Tab-separated table of C-alpha atoms in Angstrom:
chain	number	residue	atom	x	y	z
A	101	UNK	CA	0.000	0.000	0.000
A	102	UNK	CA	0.825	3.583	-0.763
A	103	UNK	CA	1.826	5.719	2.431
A	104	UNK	CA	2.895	8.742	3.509
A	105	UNK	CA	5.328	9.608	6.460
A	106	UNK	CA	5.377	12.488	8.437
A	107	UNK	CA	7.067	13.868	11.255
A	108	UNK	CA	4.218	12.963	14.168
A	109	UNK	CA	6.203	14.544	16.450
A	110	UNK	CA	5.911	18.740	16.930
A	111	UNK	CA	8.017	21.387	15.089
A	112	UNK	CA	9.233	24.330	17.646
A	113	UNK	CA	10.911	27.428	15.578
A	114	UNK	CA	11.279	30.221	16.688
A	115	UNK	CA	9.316	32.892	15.273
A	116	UNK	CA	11.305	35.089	11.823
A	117	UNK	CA	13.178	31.475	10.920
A	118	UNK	CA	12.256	29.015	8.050
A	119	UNK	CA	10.441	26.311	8.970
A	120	UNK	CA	11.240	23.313	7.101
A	121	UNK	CA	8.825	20.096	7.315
A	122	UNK	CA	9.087	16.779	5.397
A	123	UNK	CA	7.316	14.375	4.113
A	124	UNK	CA	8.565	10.697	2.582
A	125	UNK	CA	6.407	8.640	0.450
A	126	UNK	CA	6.960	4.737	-0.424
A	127	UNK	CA	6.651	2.433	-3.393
A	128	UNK	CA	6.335	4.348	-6.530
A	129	UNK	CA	6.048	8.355	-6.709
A	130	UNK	CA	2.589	10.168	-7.100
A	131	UNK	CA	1.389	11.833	-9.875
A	132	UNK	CA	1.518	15.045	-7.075
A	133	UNK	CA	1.774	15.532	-3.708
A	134	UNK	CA	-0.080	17.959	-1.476
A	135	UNK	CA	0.120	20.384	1.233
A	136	UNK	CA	-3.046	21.410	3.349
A	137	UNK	CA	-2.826	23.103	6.613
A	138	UNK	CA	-5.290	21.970	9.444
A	139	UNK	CA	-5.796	24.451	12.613
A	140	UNK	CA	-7.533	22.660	15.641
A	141	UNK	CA	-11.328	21.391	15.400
A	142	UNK	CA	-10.937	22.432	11.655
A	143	UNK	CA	-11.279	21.128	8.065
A	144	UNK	CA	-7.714	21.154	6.210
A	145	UNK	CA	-7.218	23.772	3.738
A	146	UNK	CA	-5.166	22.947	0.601
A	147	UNK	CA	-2.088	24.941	0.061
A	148	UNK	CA	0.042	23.641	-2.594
A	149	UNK	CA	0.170	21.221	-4.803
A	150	UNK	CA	3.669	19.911	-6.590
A	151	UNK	CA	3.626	17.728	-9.939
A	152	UNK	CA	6.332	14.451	-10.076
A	153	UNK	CA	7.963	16.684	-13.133
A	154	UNK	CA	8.430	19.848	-10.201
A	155	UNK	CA	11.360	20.161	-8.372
A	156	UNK	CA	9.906	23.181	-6.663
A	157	UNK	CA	6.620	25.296	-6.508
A	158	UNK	CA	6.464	28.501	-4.239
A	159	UNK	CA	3.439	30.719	-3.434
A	160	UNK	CA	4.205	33.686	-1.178
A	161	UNK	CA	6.379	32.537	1.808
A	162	UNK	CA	6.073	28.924	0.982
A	163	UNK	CA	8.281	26.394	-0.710
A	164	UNK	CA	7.381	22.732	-1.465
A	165	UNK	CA	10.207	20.448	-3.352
A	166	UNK	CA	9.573	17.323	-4.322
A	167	UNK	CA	12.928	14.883	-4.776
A	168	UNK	CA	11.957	11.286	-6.440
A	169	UNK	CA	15.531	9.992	-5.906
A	170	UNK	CA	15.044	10.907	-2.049
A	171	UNK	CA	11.052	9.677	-2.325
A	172	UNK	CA	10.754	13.204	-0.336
A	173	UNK	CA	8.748	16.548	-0.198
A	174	UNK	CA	9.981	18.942	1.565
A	175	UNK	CA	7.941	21.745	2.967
A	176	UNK	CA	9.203	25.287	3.796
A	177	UNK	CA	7.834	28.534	5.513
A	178	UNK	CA	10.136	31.658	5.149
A	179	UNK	CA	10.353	34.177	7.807
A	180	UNK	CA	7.487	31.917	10.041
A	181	UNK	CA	4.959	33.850	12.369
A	182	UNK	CA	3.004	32.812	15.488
A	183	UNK	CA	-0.192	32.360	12.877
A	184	UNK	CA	1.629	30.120	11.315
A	185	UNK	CA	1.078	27.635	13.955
A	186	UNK	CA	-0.767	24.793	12.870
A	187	UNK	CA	-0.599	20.887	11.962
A	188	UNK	CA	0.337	20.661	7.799
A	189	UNK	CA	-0.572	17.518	6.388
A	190	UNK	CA	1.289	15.886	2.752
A	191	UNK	CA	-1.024	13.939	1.134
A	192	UNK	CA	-0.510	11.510	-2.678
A	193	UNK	CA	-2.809	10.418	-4.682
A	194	UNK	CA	-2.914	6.479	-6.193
A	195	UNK	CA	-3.533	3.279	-4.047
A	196	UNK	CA	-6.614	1.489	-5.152
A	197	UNK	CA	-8.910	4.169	-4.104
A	198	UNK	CA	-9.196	7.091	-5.706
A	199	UNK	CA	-8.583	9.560	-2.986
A	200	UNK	CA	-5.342	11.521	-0.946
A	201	UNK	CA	-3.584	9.196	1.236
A	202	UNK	CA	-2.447	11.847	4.236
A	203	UNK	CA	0.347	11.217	6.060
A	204	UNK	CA	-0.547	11.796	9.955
A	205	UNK	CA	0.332	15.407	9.752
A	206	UNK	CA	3.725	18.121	11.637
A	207	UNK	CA	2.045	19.873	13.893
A	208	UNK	CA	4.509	23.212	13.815
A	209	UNK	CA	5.261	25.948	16.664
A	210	UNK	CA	5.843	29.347	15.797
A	211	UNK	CA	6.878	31.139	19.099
A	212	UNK	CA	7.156	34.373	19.309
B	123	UNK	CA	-19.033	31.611	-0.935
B	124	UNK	CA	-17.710	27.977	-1.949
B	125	UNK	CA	-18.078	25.869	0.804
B	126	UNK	CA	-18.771	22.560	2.054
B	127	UNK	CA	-21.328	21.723	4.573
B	128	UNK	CA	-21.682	19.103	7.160
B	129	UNK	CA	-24.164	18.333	9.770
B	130	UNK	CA	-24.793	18.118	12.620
B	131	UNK	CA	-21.180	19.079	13.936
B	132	UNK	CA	-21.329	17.431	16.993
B	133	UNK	CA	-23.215	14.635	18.005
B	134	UNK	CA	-23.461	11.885	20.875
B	135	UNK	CA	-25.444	8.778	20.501
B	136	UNK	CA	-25.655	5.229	21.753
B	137	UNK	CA	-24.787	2.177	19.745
B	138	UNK	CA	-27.207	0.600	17.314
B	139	UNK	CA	-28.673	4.149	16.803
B	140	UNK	CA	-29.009	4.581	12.936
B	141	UNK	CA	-27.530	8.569	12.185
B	142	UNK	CA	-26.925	10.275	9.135
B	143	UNK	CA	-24.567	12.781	8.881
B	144	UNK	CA	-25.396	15.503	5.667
B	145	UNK	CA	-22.783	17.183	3.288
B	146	UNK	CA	-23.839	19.313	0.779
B	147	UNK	CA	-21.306	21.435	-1.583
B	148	UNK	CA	-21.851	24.420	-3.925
B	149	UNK	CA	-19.485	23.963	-5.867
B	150	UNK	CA	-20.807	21.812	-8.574
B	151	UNK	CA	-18.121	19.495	-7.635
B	152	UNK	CA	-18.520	15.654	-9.235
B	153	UNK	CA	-16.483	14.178	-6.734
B	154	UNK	CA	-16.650	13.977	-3.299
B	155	UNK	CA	-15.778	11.677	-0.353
B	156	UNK	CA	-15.793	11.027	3.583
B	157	UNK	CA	-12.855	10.888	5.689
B	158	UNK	CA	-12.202	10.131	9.670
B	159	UNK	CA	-9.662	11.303	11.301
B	160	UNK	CA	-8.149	9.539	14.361
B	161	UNK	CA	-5.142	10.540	16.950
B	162	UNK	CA	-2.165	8.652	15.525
B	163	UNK	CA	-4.279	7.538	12.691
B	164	UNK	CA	-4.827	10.861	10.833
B	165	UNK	CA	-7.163	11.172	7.616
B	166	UNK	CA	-8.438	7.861	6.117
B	167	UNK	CA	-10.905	7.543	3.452
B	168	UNK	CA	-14.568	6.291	4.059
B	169	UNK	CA	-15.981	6.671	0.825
B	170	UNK	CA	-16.049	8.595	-2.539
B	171	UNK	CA	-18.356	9.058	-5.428
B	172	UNK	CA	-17.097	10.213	-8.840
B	173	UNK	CA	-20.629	11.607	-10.102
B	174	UNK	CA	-24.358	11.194	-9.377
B	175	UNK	CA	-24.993	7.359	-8.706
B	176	UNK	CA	-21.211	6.415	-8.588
B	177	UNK	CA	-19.813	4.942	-5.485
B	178	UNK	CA	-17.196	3.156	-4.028
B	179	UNK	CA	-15.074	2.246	-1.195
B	180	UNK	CA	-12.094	4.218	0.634
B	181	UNK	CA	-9.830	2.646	2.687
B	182	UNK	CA	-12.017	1.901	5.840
B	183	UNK	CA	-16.067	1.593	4.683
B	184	UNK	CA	-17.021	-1.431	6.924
B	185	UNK	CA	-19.848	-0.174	9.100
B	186	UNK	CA	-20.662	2.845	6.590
B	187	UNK	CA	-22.892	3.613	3.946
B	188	UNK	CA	-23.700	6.437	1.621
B	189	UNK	CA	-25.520	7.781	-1.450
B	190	UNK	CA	-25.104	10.358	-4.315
B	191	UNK	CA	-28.707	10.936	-5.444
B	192	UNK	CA	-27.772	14.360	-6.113
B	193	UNK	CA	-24.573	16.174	-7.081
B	194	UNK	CA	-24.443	18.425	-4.470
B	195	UNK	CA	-25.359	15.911	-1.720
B	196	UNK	CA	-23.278	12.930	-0.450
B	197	UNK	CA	-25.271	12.079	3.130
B	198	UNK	CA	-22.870	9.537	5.240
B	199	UNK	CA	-24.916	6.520	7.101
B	200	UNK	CA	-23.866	4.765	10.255
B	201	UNK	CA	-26.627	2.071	9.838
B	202	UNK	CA	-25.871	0.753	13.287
B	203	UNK	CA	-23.063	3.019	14.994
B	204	UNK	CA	-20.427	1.050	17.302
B	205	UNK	CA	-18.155	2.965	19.783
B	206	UNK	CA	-15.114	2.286	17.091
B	207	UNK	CA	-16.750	4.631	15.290
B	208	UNK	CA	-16.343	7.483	17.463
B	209	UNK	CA	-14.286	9.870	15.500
B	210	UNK	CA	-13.753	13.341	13.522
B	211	UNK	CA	-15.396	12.572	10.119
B	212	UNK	CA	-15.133	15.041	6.999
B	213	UNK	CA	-16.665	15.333	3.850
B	214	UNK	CA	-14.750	16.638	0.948
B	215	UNK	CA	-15.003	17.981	-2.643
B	216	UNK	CA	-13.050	18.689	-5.516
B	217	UNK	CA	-13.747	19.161	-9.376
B	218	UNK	CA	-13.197	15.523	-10.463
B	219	UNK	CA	-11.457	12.408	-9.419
B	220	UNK	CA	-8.288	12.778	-8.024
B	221	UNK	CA	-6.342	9.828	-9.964
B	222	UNK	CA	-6.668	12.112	-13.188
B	223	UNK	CA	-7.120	15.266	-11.828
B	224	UNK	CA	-4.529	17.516	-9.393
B	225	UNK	CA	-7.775	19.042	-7.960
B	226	UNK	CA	-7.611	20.080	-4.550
B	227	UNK	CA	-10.127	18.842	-1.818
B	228	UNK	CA	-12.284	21.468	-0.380
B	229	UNK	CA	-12.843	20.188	3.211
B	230	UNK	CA	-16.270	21.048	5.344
B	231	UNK	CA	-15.712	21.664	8.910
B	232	UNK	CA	-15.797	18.323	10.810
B	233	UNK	CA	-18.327	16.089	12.491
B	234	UNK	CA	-17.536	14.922	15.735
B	235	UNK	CA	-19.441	11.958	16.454
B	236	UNK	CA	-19.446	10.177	19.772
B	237	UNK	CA	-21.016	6.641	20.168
B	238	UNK	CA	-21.467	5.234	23.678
């Protein structure tokens, strides 16, 4: 089966530094890999999305990478802020459903 | 405003109590699907539909059942709810199917359900 590894364990930065977050897949690379952010007792919202043909994709003060060799996403936010705290899942698609297999999700500290 | 709507948001019952929860999207989204989300578990697909009478399994259906009479509704059925399903459940939407599509999934809010 297809899954999707995460750091379970939470991110402390301090607040003006990159935060960097990864995310390894197995067995054969996605099509694309997401990023949604998910703030307590909410719904994740999508973020970014990078194709298997990407090496990067950036929208404002995030970067996602995604390394095929490594089987690896990586997940950056420049010059982090305290609202930046949250829990950022990766999700791929494929497996035998058709749906986002998440991984279990960073759940990242932004102190001031 | 696109959004995706789920109720009720909360609920506690007791087992063997048939419940429904409702999502409806405005989106005119063809696919949609239920997750739950566990501690140390995180998302896991219930069940998706690709269009209007098309269903089929996620990764974790057994005790589940649902229905896409209607585009813009995909209700989720716990025809006789067991304490193991106590969890966070979402509905989702996104243009199409995700295998062919890089879509994103527009997520409703949550229901947390509680069986006794």
């Amino acid at each position: 089966s297809q899954k999707i590894e995460q750091n379970s364990e939470a991110l402390n930065i301090q607040e003006g530094k990159t935060a960097t977050l990864t995310c390894n897949y197995t067995n054969y690379s996605p099509a694309y890999l997401q990023w949604y952010r998910q703030d307590p007792g909410r719904g994740p919202v999508f973020l970014l999305l990078i194709r298997e043909n990407e090496k990067e994709k950036r929208k404002e003060r995030l970067k996602v990478t995604f390394d095929t060799t490594l089987k690896q996403s990586l997940f950056h936010i420049t010059a982090s802020q305290p609202a930046d705290s949250a829990t950022y899942l990766c999700a791929r698609a494929g497996g035998g459903a058709d749906g986002l297999t998440f991984g279990k999700g960073t759940h990242l500290i932004i102190q001031p | 405003e696109a959004q995706v709507t789920q109720n009720p948001r909360y609920l506690i019952t007791v087992t063997g109590k048939k419940l429904t929860v409702t999502c409806s999207q405005n989106m005119n989204h063809e696919y949609m699907s239920w997750y739950r989300q566990d501690p140390g578990l995180g998302l896991r697909q219930i069940y998706y539909s690709m269009n209007v009478e098309v269903t089929d399994k996620g990764d974790v259906p057994e005790g589940y059942k649902v229905s896409r009479k209607e585009k813009r509704n995909f209700p989720l059925i716990l025809e006789s709810p067991s304490p193991n399903q106590t969890s966070l459940y979402f509905c989702a939407s996104s243009h199409s199917g995700l295998a062919t599509n890089t879509g994103e999934l527009f997520f409703g809010e949550g229901s947390r359900l509680t069986v006794l």
